[in-house]
Amino acid sequence: MYKSAVKQTLHAATLDNGIVLLGEDLPGVESVAIAFHTPAGAIHDAQLFGGRAATAADSPPTVRCGLATLSGEMMLRGAGDRSGRRIVEDLENAGVQWAQAVSTSHSSFSGAMVARQLPTALPIYADILRRPLLPEDQLETARQMVLQNLAGTEDDPAHRAISALKQMHYPSPWGRPAEGLSVDVSQITLEEIRRFVATLVKPQATIIAAAGRLDWDDLVARIERLFGDWQPGPIPDVVTGPRGPRFQHVPHESQQTHIALAWSVPAYRFDASYEATAALSVLGGGSSSRLFTEVRERRGLCYSVSAGYQTQRDFAAAVCYSGTTAERAQETLDVMLAEIRRLPGSITEEELMRVKARAKSGLVMQQESSAARAGGIGRQWYHLGRVRTLAEELERLDRLSVASVERWLADHPPEDLSIVSLGREPLEVPRDLSP
Amino acid sequence: MTFLHERLGNGLEIIAERSPAALSTSIGFFVKTGSRDESEDLWGTSHFLEHMIFKGTTTLSSEEINRRFDAMGASANAFTSEEDTCYYATVLPEQQDDAVGLLSQMMRPALREEDFETEKKVILEEIRMYDDQPPFGADDRCRATFFAGHPLARSVLGTVDSIQALPVESMRGYYRRRYCPGNIVLAASGAVDFERLVRTARERCGDWEPLDLPRRTVPFRRGCDLRDTVDRIERPAATLSYAVRMSPAPPGDDEDRFAAKLLAIILGDDSGSRLYWSLVDSGEAEQASLHHHDFLDAGIFTLQLSCDPEDAGNLLERLPELLDMRGRRAITPSELDQARNKLAGRIVLSGERPRRRLFTVGLEWTHNGDHRSVADDLAIVERLGLDDLDRVLARWPLEAGGCTVLAGP
């Protein structure tokens, strides 16, 4: 019944300089969304040596956590003939809902708009990516803006707990907080930003993904014209380092204690990620999931509790979270751990059927949103080097069985957990989970 | 897009906006009740009741409800505001009957005491969760001052004390009065089969007993005695200071509410607005925004500001100048154009998601008994001019004064 729901038309083209352009036609929408993902993500947040990564001969590079974020902000503050203000005004006059975001792996600029505005929007993005002015007189205000955002996240305890968890769990630099650290952001120089942008905002690892009411041939021609003569250059390698400690308590004066825990699962590019995602969905995906039922519905221990799958290129994590009153935090952690331990050997047919139904209807509903699809095909290309068709994804979901999920769980039981508590008092972590 | 309407004998209204291209169907029961319909001793009941609706009926457990929604691949949830409580699910079209059937069953809950006591703990956790996030306290306190003496002053969630003191029998009485069929609208958007929607509703809801329609509480009419106040809340653990300022604005039944929303975009949208360029782009504030919010009979402009605690006093002193949009600081034609283009883009994009349309269409009907298509909304935006904005500024002068609450260390 799902297969007939959507006729899918996907496009892909590679420019001579390495830019990958992806497209998906969505029948029945008036809008188009486009995202430009450059490789200037937070994994590169370190001083570069003359435009290259450090080698053994160099003294250790100084990490500048927040360099990608501040650079992304500076790129918006003037490009080509446009001032920072003009960039925003030109985008908004075209009715573009624009966004700029830095993740672990990418610095991305995106926009969603009524389809006829795309020809107006494309040259603005070309200016931002290819001709950023990185003006000196904007550095201090851009820095203040980034510092303000960092201060704001200090007042969001759930965000802090998850961020601390990622820093511990992923091997460096993959867990680095993309938004930065104030102590580093205060010290970043204009020279570092200019070198970072010149080295990392490059065509050969850039993905441009568009979805919605597309004229594909016209889009290819425009992208060729705007980006075709952009010269490629080497992107520094990322050296993966050690992981952090397994347990951490972050003292914080709050009524609730926030609990975040993680363990390793296969990255998205591995086929077994389907089994891993299904197991996590049984654990904490929907309102009939085990964590929601046991922690919230039966015991009333919390308002929010969940488990989910998060992936980087080479690493992925199962991440569970709950926030609860300090006095009940230990019980909450104990129940969460008991459910995690109980998972292998206990998955039922009904549970898996619900997981599949949720995943499938989610896939179909994504086809209604140009922004969701532009994001989706871009992510798939980064992880897989290709775009999976909807039919292929539905077929793979169909092949999930209790046996396949259980086989995967038996080989990869949740172990070696990273655990963060944030609140007034530390929690007791059972010895058998200790490293 | 087609709009359809039907009313059952017991008063339940059914509406639908059908979009031929949609791949999903959104269904929602909109109950005309919220925190403003509570008395002091029922403070927080509407929202608590919203949670209890998911705890099951005499024949259906809460776990069964959760399992059934997940089994149909539904994205289901609910929200409670000052004036509305809405239960909704988005599903693929072939699940329409199941989704309507399950939501209909839920609307006749058991309200068991045992579930009530367990869920009370969840509500208390929700209150504490927001308590740990400084902006929320400022928002509630500001509304309490602005609407002092009126039910709109009370927060939707209630307080730890009001929730702990609430007996299950009071909730049951509130439910009986407020959830009668004449006070409920069943709305649908997207790929809707309207005939089947009406048929399912007739089967499932046709026997709901009609009762006298409950009255909404006293209308809110603010005089011209607006106090220009600044209150402070101590939040020793906060990193930033959070200011919320509310001032009068066009209510939900005033034609000027559309111009008010455009005005809020020009002055205080999250990007590209006057407050954005003055305070956010310059790094002086983490956030500085203005939104227009309308109730049935009241409206507010809400200004939100977060900044370094040391700068808060200075920024608040500069507000009258920043909010002045007349004379030398009059709105320019290019500002108007930019705001209209932004708003039009938003209307088109949000119109493509059945879930977003459900809320827009459902709330417009429950509040005003009106339906406007995406094209109708675009036409309104197209017609708005500088004279409309000037009129709003003359009737509801932003810089004239407001209630401000500052929360921070």
Coordinates of N, CA, C and O in Angstrom, one line a residue, chain B residues 350-403:
Chain B
S350 N 3.8 26.5 4.8 CA 3.0 25.7 5.9 C 1.8 25.1 5.3 O 1.3 24.1 5.9
G351 N 1.2 25.7 4.2 CA 0.0 25.2 3.6 C 0.2 23.8 3.0 O -0.7 23.1 2.7
E352 N 1.5 23.4 2.8 CA 1.8 22.1 2.2 C 1.8 21.0 3.1 O 1.8 19.8 2.7
R353 N 1.8 21.2 4.4 CA 1.7 20.1 5.4 C 0.4 20.0 6.0 O -0.1 21.0 6.7
P354 N -0.3 18.9 5.8 CA -1.7 18.7 6.4 C -1.7 19.0 7.9 O -2.7 19.5 8.4
R355 N -0.7 18.6 8.6 CA -0.7 18.8 10.0 C -0.7 20.3 10.4 O -1.4 20.7 11.3
R356 N 0.1 21.1 9.6 CA 0.0 22.5 9.9 C -1.3 23.1 9.6 O -1.9 24.0 10.2
R357 N -1.9 22.7 8.4 CA -3.2 23.2 8.0 C -4.3 22.8 9.0 O -5.2 23.6 9.3
L358 N -4.1 21.6 9.7 CA -5.1 21.2 10.6 C -5.3 22.2 11.7 O -6.4 22.6 12.1
F359 N -4.1 22.7 12.3 CA -4.2 23.6 13.4 C -4.8 25.0 12.9 O -5.6 25.6 13.6
T360 N -4.3 25.4 11.7 CA -4.8 26.7 11.2 C -6.3 26.7 11.0 O -7.0 27.5 11.4
V361 N -6.7 25.6 10.3 CA -8.1 25.5 9.9 C -9.0 25.2 11.1 O -10.1 25.9 11.3
G362 N -8.6 24.3 12.0 CA -9.3 23.9 13.1 C -9.5 25.1 14.1 O -10.6 25.3 14.6
L363 N -8.4 25.8 14.4 CA -8.6 26.9 15.3 C -9.4 28.1 14.8 O -10.1 28.7 15.5
E364 N -9.2 28.4 13.5 CA -10.0 29.5 12.9 C -11.5 29.1 13.0 O -12.3 30.0 13.3
W365 N -11.8 27.9 12.7 CA -13.2 27.5 12.8 C -13.8 27.6 14.2 O -14.8 28.1 14.5
T366 N -13.0 27.0 15.2 CA -13.5 27.0 16.6 C -13.6 28.4 17.1 O -14.5 28.7 17.9
H367 N -12.7 29.3 16.7 CA -12.7 30.7 17.3 C -13.7 31.6 16.6 O -14.4 32.3 17.2
N368 N -13.7 31.5 15.2 CA -14.4 32.5 14.5 C -15.5 31.9 13.6 O -16.2 32.7 12.9
G369 N -15.6 30.6 13.5 CA -16.6 30.0 12.6 C -16.3 30.3 11.2 O -17.2 30.5 10.4
D370 N -15.0 30.5 10.9 CA -14.7 30.9 9.5 C -13.6 30.0 8.9 O -12.9 29.3 9.7
H371 N -13.6 29.9 7.6 CA -12.5 29.2 6.9 C -11.9 30.1 5.9 O -12.6 30.7 5.1
R372 N -10.5 30.1 5.9 CA -9.8 30.8 4.9 C -8.8 29.9 4.2 O -8.1 29.2 4.9
S373 N -8.8 29.8 2.9 CA -7.9 29.0 2.2 C -6.5 29.7 2.2 O -6.4 30.8 2.6
V374 N -5.5 29.0 1.7 CA -4.2 29.6 1.6 C -4.3 30.8 0.7 O -3.7 31.8 0.9
A375 N -5.0 30.6 -0.4 CA -5.2 31.8 -1.4 C -5.9 33.0 -0.7 O -5.5 34.1 -0.9
D376 N -6.9 32.7 0.2 CA -7.5 33.8 0.9 C -6.5 34.5 1.8 O -6.5 35.8 1.9
D377 N -5.7 33.8 2.5 CA -4.7 34.4 3.4 C -3.7 35.2 2.6 O -3.3 36.3 3.0
L378 N -3.3 34.7 1.4 CA -2.3 35.4 0.6 C -2.9 36.7 0.1 O -2.3 37.7 0.0
A379 N -4.2 36.7 -0.2 CA -4.9 37.9 -0.7 C -5.0 39.0 0.4 O -4.8 40.2 0.2
I380 N -5.2 38.5 1.7 CA -5.2 39.5 2.8 C -3.8 40.1 2.9 O -3.7 41.4 3.0
V381 N -2.8 39.3 2.8 CA -1.4 39.9 3.0 C -1.1 40.9 1.8 O -0.5 41.9 2.1
E382 N -1.6 40.5 0.7 CA -1.4 41.4 -0.5 C -2.0 42.7 -0.3 O -1.5 43.7 -0.8
R383 N -3.2 42.8 0.3 CA -3.9 44.0 0.5 C -3.4 44.9 1.6 O -3.7 46.1 1.6
L384 N -2.6 44.4 2.5 CA -2.2 45.2 3.6 C -1.2 46.3 3.2 O -0.3 46.0 2.4
G385 N -1.5 47.5 3.7 CA -0.6 48.6 3.3 C -0.1 49.4 4.5 O -0.4 49.1 5.6
L386 N 0.7 50.5 4.2 CA 1.3 51.2 5.3 C 0.2 51.9 6.2 O 0.4 52.0 7.4
D387 N -0.9 52.3 5.5 CA -2.0 52.9 6.3 C -2.6 51.9 7.3 O -3.0 52.3 8.4
D388 N -2.6 50.6 7.0 CA -3.1 49.6 8.0 C -2.2 49.6 9.2 O -2.6 49.5 10.3
L389 N -0.9 49.6 8.9 CA 0.1 49.5 10.0 C 0.0 50.7 10.8 O 0.1 50.7 12.1
D390 N -0.1 51.9 10.2 CA -0.2 53.1 11.0 C -1.5 53.1 11.9 O -1.4 53.6 13.0
R391 N -2.5 52.6 11.4 CA -3.8 52.5 12.2 C -3.5 51.6 13.4 O -4.0 51.9 14.5
V392 N -2.9 50.5 13.2 CA -2.6 49.6 14.3 C -1.7 50.3 15.4 O -2.0 50.3 16.6
L393 N -0.7 51.0 14.9 CA 0.2 51.7 15.8 C -0.6 52.8 16.6 O -0.3 53.1 17.7
A394 N -1.6 53.4 15.9 CA -2.3 54.5 16.6 C -3.3 53.9 17.6 O -3.5 54.4 18.7
R395 N -3.9 52.8 17.3 CA -4.8 52.1 18.2 C -4.1 51.4 19.4 O -4.6 51.4 20.5
W396 N -3.0 50.8 19.1 CA -2.3 50.0 20.1 C -0.8 50.4 20.1 O 0.1 49.7 19.7
P397 N -0.5 51.6 20.6 CA 0.9 52.1 20.5 C 1.8 51.3 21.4 O 1.6 51.1 22.6
L398 N 2.8 50.7 20.7 CA 3.7 49.8 21.4 C 4.6 50.4 22.4 O 4.9 49.8 23.5
E399 N 5.0 51.7 22.1 CA 5.9 52.3 23.0 C 5.3 52.9 24.3 O 5.9 53.4 25.2
A400 N 3.9 52.9 24.3 CA 3.2 53.6 25.3 C 3.4 53.0 26.7 O 3.3 53.7 27.7
G401 N 3.6 51.7 26.7 CA 3.8 51.1 28.0 C 3.4 49.7 28.0 O 2.7 49.2 27.1
G402 N 3.9 48.9 29.0 CA 3.5 47.5 29.1 C 4.0 46.9 30.4 O 4.6 47.6 31.2
C403 N 3.6 45.7 30.6 CA 4.0 44.9 31.8 C 5.3 44.2 31.4 O 5.3 43.5 30.4

